[in-house]
Coordinates of C-alpha atoms and ligand atoms in Angstrom, one line a residue:
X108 CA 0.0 0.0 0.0
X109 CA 1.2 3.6 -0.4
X110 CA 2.7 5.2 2.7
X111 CA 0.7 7.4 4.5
X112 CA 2.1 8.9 7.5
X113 CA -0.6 10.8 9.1
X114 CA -2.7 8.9 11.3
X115 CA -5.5 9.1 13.6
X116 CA -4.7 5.4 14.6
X117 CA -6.8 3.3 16.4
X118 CA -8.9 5.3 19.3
X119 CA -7.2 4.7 21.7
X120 CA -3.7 3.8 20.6
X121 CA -2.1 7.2 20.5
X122 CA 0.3 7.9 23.0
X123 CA -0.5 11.1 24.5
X124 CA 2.5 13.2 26.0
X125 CA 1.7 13.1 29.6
X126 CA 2.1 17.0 30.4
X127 CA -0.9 17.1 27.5
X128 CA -2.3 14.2 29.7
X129 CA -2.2 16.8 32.9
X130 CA -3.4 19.6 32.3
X131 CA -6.9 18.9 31.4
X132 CA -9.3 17.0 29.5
X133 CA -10.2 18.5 26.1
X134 CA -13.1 20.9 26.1
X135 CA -16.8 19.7 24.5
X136 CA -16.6 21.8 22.3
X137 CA -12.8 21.4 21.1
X138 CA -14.0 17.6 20.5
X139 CA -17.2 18.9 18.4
X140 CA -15.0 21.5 16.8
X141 CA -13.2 18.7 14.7
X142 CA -15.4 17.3 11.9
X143 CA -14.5 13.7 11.4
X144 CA -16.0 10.5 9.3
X145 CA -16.3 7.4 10.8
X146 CA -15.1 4.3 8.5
X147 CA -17.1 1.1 8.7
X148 CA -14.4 -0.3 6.0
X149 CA -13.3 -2.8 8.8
X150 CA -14.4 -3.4 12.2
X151 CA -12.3 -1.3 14.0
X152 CA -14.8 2.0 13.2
X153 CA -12.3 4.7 13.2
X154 CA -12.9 8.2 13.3
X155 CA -10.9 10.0 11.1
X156 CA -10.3 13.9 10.8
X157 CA -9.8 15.8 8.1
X158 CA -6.7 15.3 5.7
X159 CA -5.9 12.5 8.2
X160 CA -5.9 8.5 7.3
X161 CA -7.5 5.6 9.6
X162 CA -5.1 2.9 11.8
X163 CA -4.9 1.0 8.6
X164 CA -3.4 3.8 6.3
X165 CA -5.8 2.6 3.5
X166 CA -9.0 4.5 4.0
X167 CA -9.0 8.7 4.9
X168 CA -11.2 11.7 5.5
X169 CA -10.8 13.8 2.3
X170 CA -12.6 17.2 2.8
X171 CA -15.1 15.1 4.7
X172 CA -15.4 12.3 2.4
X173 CA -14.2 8.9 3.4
X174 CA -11.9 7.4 0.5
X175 CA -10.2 4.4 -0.5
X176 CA -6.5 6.4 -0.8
X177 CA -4.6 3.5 -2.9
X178 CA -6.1 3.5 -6.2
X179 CA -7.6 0.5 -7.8
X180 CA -5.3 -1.5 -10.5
X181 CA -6.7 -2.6 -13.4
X182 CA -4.9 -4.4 -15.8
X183 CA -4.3 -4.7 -19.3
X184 CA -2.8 -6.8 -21.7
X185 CA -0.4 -4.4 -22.7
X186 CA 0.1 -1.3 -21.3
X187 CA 1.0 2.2 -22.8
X188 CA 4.0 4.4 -22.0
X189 CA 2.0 6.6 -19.5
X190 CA 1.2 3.6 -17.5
X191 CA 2.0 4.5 -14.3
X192 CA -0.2 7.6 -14.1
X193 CA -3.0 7.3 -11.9
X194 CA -6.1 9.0 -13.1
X195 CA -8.7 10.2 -10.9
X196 CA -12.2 8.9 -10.9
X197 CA -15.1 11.9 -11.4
X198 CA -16.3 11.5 -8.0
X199 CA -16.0 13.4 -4.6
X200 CA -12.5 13.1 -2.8
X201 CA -10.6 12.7 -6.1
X202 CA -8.1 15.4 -6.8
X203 CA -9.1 17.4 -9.6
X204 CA -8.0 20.3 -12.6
X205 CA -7.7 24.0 -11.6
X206 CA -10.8 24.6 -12.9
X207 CA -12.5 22.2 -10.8
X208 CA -13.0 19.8 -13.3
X209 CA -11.9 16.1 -12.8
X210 CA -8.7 15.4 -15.4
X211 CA -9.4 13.9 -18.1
X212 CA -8.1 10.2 -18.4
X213 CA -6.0 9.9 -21.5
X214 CA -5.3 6.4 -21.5
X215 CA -9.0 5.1 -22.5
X216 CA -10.8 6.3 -24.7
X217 CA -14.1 4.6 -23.9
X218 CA -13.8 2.0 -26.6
X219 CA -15.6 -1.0 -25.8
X220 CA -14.0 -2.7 -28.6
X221 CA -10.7 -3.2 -25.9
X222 CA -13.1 -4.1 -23.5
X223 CA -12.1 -7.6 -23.3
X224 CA -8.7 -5.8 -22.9
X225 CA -9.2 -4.4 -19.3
X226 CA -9.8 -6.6 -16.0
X227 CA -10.6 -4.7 -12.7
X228 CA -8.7 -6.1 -10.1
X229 CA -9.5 -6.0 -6.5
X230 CA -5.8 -4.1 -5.8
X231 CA -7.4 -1.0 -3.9
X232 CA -11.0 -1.0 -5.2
X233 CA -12.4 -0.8 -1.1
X234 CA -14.2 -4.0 0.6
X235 CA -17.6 -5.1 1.3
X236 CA -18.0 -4.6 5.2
X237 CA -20.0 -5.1 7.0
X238 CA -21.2 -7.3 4.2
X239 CA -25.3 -6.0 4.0
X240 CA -24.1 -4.6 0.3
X241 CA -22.7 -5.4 -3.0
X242 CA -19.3 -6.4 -4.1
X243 CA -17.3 -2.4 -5.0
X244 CA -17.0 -3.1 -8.1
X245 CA -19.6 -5.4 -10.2
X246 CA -18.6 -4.8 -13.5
X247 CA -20.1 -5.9 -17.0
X248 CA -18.2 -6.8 -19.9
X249 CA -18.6 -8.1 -23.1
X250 CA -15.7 -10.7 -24.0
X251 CA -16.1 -12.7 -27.8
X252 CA -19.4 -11.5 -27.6
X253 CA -20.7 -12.6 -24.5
X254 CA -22.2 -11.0 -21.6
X255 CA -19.4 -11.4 -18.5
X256 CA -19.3 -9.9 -15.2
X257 CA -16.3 -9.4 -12.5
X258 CA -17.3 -9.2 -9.0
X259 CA -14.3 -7.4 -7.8
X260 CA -13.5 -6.9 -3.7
X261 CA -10.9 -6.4 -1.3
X262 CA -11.2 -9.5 1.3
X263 CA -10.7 -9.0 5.0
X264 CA -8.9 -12.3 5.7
X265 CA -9.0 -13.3 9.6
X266 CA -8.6 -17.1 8.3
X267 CA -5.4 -17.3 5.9
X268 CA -1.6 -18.1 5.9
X269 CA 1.3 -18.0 3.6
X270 CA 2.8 -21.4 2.8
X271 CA 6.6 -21.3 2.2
X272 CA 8.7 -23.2 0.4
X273 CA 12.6 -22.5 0.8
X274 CA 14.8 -23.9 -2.0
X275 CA 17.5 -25.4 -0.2
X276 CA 19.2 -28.8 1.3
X277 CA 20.6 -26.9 4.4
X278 CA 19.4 -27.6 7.7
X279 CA 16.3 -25.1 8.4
X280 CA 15.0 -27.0 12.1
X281 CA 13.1 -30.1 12.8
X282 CA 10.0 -30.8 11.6
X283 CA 7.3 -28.8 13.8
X284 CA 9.9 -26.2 15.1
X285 CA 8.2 -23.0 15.9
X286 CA 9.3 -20.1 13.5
X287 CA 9.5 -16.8 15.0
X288 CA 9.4 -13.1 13.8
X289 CA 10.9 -10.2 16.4
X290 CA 10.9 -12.8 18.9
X291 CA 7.4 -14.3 18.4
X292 CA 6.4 -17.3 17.0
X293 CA 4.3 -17.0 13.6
X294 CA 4.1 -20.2 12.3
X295 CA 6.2 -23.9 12.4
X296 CA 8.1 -25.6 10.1
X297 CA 6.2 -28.5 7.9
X298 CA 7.5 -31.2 5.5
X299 CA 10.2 -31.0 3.5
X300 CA 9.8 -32.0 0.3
X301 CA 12.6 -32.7 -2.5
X302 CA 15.2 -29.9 -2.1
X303 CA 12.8 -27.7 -0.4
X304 CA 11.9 -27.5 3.3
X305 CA 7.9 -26.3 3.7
X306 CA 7.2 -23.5 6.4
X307 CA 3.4 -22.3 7.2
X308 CA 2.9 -18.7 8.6
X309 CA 0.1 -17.1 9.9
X310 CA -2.9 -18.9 10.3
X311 CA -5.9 -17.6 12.5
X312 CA -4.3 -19.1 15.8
X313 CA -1.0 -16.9 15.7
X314 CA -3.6 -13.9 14.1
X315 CA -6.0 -13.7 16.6
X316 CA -5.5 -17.1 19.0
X317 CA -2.1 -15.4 21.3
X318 CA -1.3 -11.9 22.6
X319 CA -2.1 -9.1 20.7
X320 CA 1.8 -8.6 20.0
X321 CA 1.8 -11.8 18.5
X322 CA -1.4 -11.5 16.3
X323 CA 0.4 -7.6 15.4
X324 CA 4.0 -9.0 14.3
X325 CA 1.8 -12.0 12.2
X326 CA 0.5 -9.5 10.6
X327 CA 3.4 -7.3 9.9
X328 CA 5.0 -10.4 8.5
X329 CA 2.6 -11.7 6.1
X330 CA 1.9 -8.3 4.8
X331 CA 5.8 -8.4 4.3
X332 CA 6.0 -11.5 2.8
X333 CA 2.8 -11.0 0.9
X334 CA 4.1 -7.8 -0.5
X335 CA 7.2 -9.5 -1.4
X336 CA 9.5 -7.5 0.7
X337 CA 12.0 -10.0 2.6
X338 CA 11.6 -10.5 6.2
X339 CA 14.2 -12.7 8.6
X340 CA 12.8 -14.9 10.3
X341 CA 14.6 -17.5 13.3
X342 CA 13.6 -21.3 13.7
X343 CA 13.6 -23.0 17.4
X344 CA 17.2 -25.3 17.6
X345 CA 17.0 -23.9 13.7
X346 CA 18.4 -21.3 11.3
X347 CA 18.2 -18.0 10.8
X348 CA 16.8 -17.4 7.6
X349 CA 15.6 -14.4 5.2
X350 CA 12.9 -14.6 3.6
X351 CA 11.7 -12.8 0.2
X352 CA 9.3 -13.8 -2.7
X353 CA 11.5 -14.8 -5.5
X354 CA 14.5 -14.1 -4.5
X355 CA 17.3 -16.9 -2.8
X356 CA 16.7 -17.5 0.7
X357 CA 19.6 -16.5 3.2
X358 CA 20.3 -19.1 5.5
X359 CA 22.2 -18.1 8.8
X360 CA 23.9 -15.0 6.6
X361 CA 24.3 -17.3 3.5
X362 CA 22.9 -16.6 0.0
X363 CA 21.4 -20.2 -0.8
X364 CA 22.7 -20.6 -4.7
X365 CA 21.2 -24.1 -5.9
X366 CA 18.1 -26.4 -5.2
X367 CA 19.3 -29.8 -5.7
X368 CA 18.3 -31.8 -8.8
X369 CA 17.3 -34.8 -7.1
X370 CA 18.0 -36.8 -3.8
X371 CA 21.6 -38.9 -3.6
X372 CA 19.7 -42.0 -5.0
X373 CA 18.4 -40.0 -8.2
X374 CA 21.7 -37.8 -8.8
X375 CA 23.6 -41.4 -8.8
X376 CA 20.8 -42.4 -11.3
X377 CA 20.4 -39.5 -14.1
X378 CA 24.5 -39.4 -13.9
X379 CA 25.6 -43.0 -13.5
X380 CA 26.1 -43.3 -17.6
X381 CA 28.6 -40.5 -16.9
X382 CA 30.4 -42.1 -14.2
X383 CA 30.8 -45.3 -15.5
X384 CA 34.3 -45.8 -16.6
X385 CA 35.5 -42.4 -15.2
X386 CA 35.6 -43.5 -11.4
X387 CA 35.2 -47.3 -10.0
X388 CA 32.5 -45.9 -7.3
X389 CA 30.5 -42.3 -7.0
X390 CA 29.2 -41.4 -3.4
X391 CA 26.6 -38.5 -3.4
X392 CA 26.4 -37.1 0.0
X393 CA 23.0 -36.2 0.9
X394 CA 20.6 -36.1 4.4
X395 CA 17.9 -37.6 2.7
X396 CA 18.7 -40.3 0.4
X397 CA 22.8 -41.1 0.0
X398 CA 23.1 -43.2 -3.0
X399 CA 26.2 -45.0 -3.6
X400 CA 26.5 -46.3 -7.2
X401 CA 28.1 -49.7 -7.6
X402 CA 25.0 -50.8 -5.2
X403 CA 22.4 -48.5 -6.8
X404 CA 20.2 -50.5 -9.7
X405 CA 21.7 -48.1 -12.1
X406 CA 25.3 -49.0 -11.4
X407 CA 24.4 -53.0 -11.7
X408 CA 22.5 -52.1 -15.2
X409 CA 25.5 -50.7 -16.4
X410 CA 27.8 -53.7 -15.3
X411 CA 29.6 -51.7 -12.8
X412 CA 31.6 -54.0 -10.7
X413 CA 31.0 -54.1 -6.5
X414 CA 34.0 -51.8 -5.4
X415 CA 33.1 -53.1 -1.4
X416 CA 32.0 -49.8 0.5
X417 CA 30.0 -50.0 3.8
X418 CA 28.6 -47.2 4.3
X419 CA 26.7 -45.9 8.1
X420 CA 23.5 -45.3 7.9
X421 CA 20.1 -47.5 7.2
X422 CA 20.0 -49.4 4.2
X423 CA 16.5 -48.8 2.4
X424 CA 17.2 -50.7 -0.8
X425 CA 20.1 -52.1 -2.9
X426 CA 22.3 -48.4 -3.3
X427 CA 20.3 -46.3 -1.3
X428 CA 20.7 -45.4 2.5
X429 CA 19.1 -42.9 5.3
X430 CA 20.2 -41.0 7.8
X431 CA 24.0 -41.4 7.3
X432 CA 24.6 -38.3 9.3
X433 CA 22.4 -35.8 11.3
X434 CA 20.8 -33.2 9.0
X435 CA 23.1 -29.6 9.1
X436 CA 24.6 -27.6 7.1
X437 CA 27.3 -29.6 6.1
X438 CA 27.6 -31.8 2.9
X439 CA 24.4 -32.3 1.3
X440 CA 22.1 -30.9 4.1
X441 CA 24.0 -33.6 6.4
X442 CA 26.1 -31.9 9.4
X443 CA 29.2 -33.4 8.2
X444 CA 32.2 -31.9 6.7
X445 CA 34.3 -34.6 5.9
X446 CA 32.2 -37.0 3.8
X447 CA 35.2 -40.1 4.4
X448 CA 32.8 -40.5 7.8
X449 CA 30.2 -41.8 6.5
X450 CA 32.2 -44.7 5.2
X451 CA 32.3 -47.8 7.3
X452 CA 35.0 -49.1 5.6
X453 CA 35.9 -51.6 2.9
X454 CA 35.5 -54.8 2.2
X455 CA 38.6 -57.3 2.0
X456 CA 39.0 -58.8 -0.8
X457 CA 36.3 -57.0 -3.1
X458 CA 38.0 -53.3 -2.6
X459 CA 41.2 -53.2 -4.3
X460 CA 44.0 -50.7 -4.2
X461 CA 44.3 -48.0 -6.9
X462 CA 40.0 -47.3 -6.9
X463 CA 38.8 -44.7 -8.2
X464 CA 36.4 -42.7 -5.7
X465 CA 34.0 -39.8 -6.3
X466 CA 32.1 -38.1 -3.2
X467 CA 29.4 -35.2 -4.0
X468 CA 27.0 -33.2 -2.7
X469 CA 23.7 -33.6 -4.5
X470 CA 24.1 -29.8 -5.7
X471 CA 27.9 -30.4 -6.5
X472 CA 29.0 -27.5 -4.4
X473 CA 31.1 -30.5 -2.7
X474 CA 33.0 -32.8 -4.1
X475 CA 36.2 -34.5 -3.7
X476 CA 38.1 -37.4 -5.3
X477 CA 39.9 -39.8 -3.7
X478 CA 42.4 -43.4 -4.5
X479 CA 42.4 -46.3 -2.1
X480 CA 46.5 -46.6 -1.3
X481 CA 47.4 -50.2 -0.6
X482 CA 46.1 -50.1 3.0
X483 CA 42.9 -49.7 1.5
X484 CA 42.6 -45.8 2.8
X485 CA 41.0 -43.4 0.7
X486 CA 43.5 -41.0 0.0
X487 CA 42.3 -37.6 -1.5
X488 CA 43.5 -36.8 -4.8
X489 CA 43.4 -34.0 -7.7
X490 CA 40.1 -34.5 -9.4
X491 CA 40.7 -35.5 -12.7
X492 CA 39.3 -32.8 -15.3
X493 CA 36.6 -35.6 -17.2
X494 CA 35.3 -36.3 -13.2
X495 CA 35.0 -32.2 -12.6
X496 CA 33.0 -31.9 -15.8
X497 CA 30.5 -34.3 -14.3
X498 CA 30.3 -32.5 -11.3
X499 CA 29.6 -29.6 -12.9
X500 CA 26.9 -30.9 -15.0
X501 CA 25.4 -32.2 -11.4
X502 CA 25.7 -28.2 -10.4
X503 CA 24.0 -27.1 -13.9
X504 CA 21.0 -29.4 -13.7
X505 CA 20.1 -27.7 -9.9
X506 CA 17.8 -24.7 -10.3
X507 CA 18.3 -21.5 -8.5
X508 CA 17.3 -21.7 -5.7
X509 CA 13.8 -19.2 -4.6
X510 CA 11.7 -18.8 -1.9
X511 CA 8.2 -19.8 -3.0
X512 CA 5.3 -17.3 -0.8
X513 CA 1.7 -18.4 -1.9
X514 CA -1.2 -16.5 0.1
X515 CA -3.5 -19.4 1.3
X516 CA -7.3 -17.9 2.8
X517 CA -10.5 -18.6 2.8
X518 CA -12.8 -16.7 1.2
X519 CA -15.5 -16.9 4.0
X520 CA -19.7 -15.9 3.9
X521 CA -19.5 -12.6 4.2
X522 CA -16.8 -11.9 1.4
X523 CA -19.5 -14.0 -0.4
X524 CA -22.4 -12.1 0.3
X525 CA -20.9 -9.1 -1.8
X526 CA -21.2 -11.5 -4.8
X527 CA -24.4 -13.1 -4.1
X528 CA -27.3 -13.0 -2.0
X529 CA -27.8 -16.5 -1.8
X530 CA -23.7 -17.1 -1.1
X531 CA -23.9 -20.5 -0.8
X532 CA -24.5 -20.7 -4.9
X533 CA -21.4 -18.9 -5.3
X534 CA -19.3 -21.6 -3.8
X535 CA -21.7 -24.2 -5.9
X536 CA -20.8 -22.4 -9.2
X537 CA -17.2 -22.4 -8.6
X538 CA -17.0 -26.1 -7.7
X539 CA -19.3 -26.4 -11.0
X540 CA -16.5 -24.4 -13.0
X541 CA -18.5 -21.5 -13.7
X542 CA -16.7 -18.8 -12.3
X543 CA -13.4 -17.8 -12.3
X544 CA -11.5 -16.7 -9.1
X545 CA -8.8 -14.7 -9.5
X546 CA -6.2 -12.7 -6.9
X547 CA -5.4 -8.9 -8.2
X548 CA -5.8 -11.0 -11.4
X549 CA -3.3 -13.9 -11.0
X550 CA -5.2 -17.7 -11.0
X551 CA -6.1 -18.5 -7.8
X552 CA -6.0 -22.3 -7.2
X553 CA -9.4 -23.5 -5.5
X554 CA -9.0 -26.4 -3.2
X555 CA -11.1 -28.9 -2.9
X556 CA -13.9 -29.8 0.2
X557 CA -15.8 -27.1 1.4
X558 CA -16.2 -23.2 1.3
X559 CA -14.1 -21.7 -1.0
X560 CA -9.7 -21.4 -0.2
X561 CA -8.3 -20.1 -2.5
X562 CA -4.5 -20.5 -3.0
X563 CA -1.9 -18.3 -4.9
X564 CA 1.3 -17.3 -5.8
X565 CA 2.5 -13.8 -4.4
X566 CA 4.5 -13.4 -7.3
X567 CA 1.9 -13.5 -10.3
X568 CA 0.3 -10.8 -8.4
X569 CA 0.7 -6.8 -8.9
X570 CA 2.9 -5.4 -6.6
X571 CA 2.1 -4.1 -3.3
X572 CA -1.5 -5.9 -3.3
X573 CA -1.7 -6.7 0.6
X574 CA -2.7 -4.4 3.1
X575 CA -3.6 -5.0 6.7
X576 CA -6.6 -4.1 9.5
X577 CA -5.4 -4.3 12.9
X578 CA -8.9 -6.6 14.2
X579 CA -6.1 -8.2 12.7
X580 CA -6.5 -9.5 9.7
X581 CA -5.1 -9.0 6.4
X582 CA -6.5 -7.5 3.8
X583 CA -6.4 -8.6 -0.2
X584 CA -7.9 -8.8 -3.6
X585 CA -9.5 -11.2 -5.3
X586 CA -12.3 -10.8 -8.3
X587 CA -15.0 -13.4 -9.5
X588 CA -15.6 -13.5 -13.2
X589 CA -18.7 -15.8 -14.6
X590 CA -20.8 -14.8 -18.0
X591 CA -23.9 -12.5 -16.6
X592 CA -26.3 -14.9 -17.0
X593 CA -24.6 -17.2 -14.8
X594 CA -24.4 -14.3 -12.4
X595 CA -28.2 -13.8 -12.4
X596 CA -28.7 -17.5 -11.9
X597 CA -26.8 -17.7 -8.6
X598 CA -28.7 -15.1 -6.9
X599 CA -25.6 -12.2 -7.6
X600 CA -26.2 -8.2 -6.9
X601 CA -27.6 -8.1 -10.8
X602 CA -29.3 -4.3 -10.1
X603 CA -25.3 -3.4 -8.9
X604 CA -24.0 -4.4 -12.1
X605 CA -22.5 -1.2 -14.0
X606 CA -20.8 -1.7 -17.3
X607 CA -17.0 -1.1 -17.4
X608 CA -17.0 2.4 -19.1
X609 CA -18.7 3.8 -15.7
X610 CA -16.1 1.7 -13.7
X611 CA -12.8 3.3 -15.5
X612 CA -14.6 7.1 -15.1
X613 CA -16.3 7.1 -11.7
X614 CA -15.1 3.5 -10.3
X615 CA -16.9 1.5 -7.5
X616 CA -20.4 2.7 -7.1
X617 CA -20.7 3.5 -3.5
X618 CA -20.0 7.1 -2.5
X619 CA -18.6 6.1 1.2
X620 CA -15.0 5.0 1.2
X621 CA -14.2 4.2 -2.6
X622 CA -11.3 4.4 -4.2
X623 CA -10.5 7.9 -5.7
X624 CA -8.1 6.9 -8.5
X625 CA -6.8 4.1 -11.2
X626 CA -3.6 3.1 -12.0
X627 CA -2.9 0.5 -15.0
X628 CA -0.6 -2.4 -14.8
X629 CA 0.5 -5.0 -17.1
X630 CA -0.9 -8.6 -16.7
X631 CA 1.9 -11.0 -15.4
X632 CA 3.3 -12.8 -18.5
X633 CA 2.7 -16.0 -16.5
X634 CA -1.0 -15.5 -15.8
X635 CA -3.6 -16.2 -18.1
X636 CA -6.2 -13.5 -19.1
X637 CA -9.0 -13.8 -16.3
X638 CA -11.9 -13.4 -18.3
X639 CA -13.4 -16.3 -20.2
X640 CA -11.0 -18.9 -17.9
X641 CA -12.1 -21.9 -16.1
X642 CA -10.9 -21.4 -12.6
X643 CA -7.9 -23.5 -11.3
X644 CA -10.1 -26.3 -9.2
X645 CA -8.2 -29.1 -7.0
Ligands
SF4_5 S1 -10.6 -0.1 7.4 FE1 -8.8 1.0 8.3 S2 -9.6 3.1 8.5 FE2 -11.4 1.8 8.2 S3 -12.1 1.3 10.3 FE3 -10.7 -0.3 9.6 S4 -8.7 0.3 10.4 FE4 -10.0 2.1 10.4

């Protein structure tokens, strides 16, 4: 959201000076003296005085007019040189010309032709509490022809989280460990999956279940997150890691480089072609899986003779063995450094002096090579250049590595009740794959089983698209788009509808805190066009 400094805050929350505190209370009719609009945008029902902005920064009193202040995006398919500019809506609170006039808006020329060209997003377009009245914006279109309409809101999420997924092998903390932002905990750690360890933050019980600190510094994290702005973040008997949509995680003050291309079992696999005849036996180090290649089904299929390694660790199958170390930050997510202890030793008469040994990490970023001497030691060696290409091919094939944030939350009744008036139906016709639901226009992903929770990927949506109500709960856009007649038939707010022309010059049609300006953006590359889409269903 944009930044907005002045602030009437939360009644209540501002700190008076306590010489102002002293003196005496303020007069009757200093109190009266100060016009001020109450907000019903949210819960919280500030008052708001003139020129000043509500606890949440996103709603203000403009010349006694409650307005939205960020203005809505709408997106397009592509996007003009002035794109950036906002243009004010004709409406009360907007800024306007010298002449009192509202600006005109250059970039559209009201051609309905490029309708199917423009998609209101719900990126500042104001929200639908206390949820007696229609979505903001309900707004007809015609795409190839066809009647379509976009139910287009900001959602007040109480009941949502941000699953992350950290590209990386090293250590993060076990399984269940809390994770903790400024000291409180905000989520735990979950799975981890191949070459990525699962977090989950947020989440109604660290929003409104513990202190009010705790709900506050959820909050400030998931907005961060959501907004993809990094945030660090420390795991109990874990790491400390920094977080950021997109971007390489940092892991205890290290910039994580690779995500593995498989576990130790599938590296020794995909490579073992390579191997073969270049080095008598190929280790590759890793906490999950440690595959060892003479053993390993590949290395048999290609003939490759038993070179008598025993390893530590729990054999699963022929070639493949668990937890040969303790997980760390070591060689291949294991807490080891020197990947000769993991060997057990060698067996007598099978291992023969002169072998040719390769140990790697399952990103490559390790990797040593090593002869047996005649004592049967494995002595380390230079690594021949044919064995380093290998290696490096094991560090091409690994991906950057990313943080993943997707914005998990369920869209509950009353967010419904701005589409419909019946919102059960609504729910019914996404299941039914009528209606598309979209986030600032990114695909949401709809999960299966009741209500409607929708999942999606920060980084498909525009920047900036997540704003926050201290009740708490966060606050963010998402648009349902269905042909009208499908609309009618599920009981939606068909007397609300107002075709797009009236949306891009006067914008949502209530008068009390709507957004005051529109800003274009370009639709992701990634993301299909919203319109005319089935929605993503699990
Ligand atoms: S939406 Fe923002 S300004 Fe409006 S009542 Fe809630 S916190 Fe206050």
């Amino acid at each position: 959201m944009t930044e907005h400094t002045k602030t009437d805050g939360l009644p209540g929350m501002d700190v008076m000076p306590m010489d102002a505190v002293a003196t005496r209370a303020p007069l009757r009719n200093d109190k009266v003296s100060v016009p001020k609009v109450e907000c019903n945008a949210c819960p919280v029902l500030c008052q708001i005085s003139e020129g000043r902005t509500g606890a949440c920064d996103r709603y203000a009193n403009r010349a006694g007019t409650l307005v939205r202040v960020d203005p809505v995006v709408l997106l397009r398919r592509a996007v003009e040189s002035n794109a950036t500019a906002l243009v004010p809506f004709a409406r009360p609170g907007a800024e306007t010309t010298a002449n009192g006039a509202p600006p005109a808006a250059p970039d559209w020329d009201g051609d309905l032709l490029l309708a199917d060209e423009v998609f209101v997003t719900g990126v500042g377009s104001s929200t639908t509490y206390p949820d007696y009245k229609p979505a903001p914006f309900i707004v007809g279109s015609k795409v190839r022809g066809v009647d379509m309409v976009t139910v287009v809101t900001e959602g007040i999420f109480s009941y949502c989280s941000l699953k992350i997924k950290i590209d990386t092998d090293r250590f993060l903390g076990a399984e269940q460990a809390n994770v903790r932002y400024k000291g409180e905990v905000v989520g735990h750690v979950t799975t981890a999956e191949y070459g990525s360890q699962m977090l989950s933050l947020g989440g109604v019980h660290h929003l409104t279940g513990g202190s009010k600190k705790e709900g506050r510094l959820t909050l400030e994290l998931m907005q961060l997150l959501g907004n993809k702005k990094p945030a660090e973040c420390l795991i109990d008997g874990g790491a400390g890691i920094v977080i950021q949509a997109g971007k390489a995680p940092i892991v205890n003050g290290v910039e994580e480089q690779r995500m593995r291309v498989g576990c130790g079992s599938a590296a020794v696999g995909i490579f073992a072609r390579q191997f073969a005849g270049v080095a008598d036996e190929v280790v590759v180090v890793d906490d999950h899986i440690t595959g060892v290649l003479t053993q390993h089904q590949a290395g048999r299929c290609l003939d490759m003779a038993p070179s008598g390694i025993e390893m530590r660790g729990r054999k699963s199958t022929p070639g493949r063995y668990f937890q040969v170390a303790n997980p760390g930050n070591g060689w291949g997510g294991t807490d080891i450094d020197d990947p000769l202890s993991i060997i057990e030793g060698w067996e007598a008469g099978v291992a023969r002096p002169g072998l040719r040994l390769l140990m790697t990490s399952t990103t490559g970023e390790h990797a040593q090579w090593y002869v047996l001497d005649n004592a049967l030691q494995a002595i380390e060696q230079p690594m021949p250049e044919e064995v380093r290409r290998i290696v490096e091919r094991i560090g091409e094939n690994c991906e950057p590595s990313l943080c993943t944030v997707l914005f998990l939350g369920g869209a509950g009744g009353s967010l419904r009740a701005g589409v419909s008036e019946n919102p059960v139906l609504l729910t019914r016709a996404i299941k039914n794959a009528l209606v598309n639901v979209t986030c600032g226009g990114a695909p949401a992903y709809v999960w299966p089983g009741g209500g409607i929770t929708v999942m999606v990927d920060v980084m498909r949506m525009p920047d900036n698209s997540f704003g926050t109500v201290p009740t708490p709960a966060i606050v963010a856009p998402i648009e349902f788009s269905m042909r009208l007649d499908d609309y009618a038939a599920l009981g939606g707010h068909t007397a609300s509808v107002f075709p797009l022309e009236q949306a891009l010059s006067r914008g949502a049609w209530q008068d009390d805190g709507a957004p005051i300006a529109r800003q274009w953006q370009t639709i992701d590359a990634a993301n299909p066009w919203p319109l005319a889409q089935p929605p993503m269903l699990g």
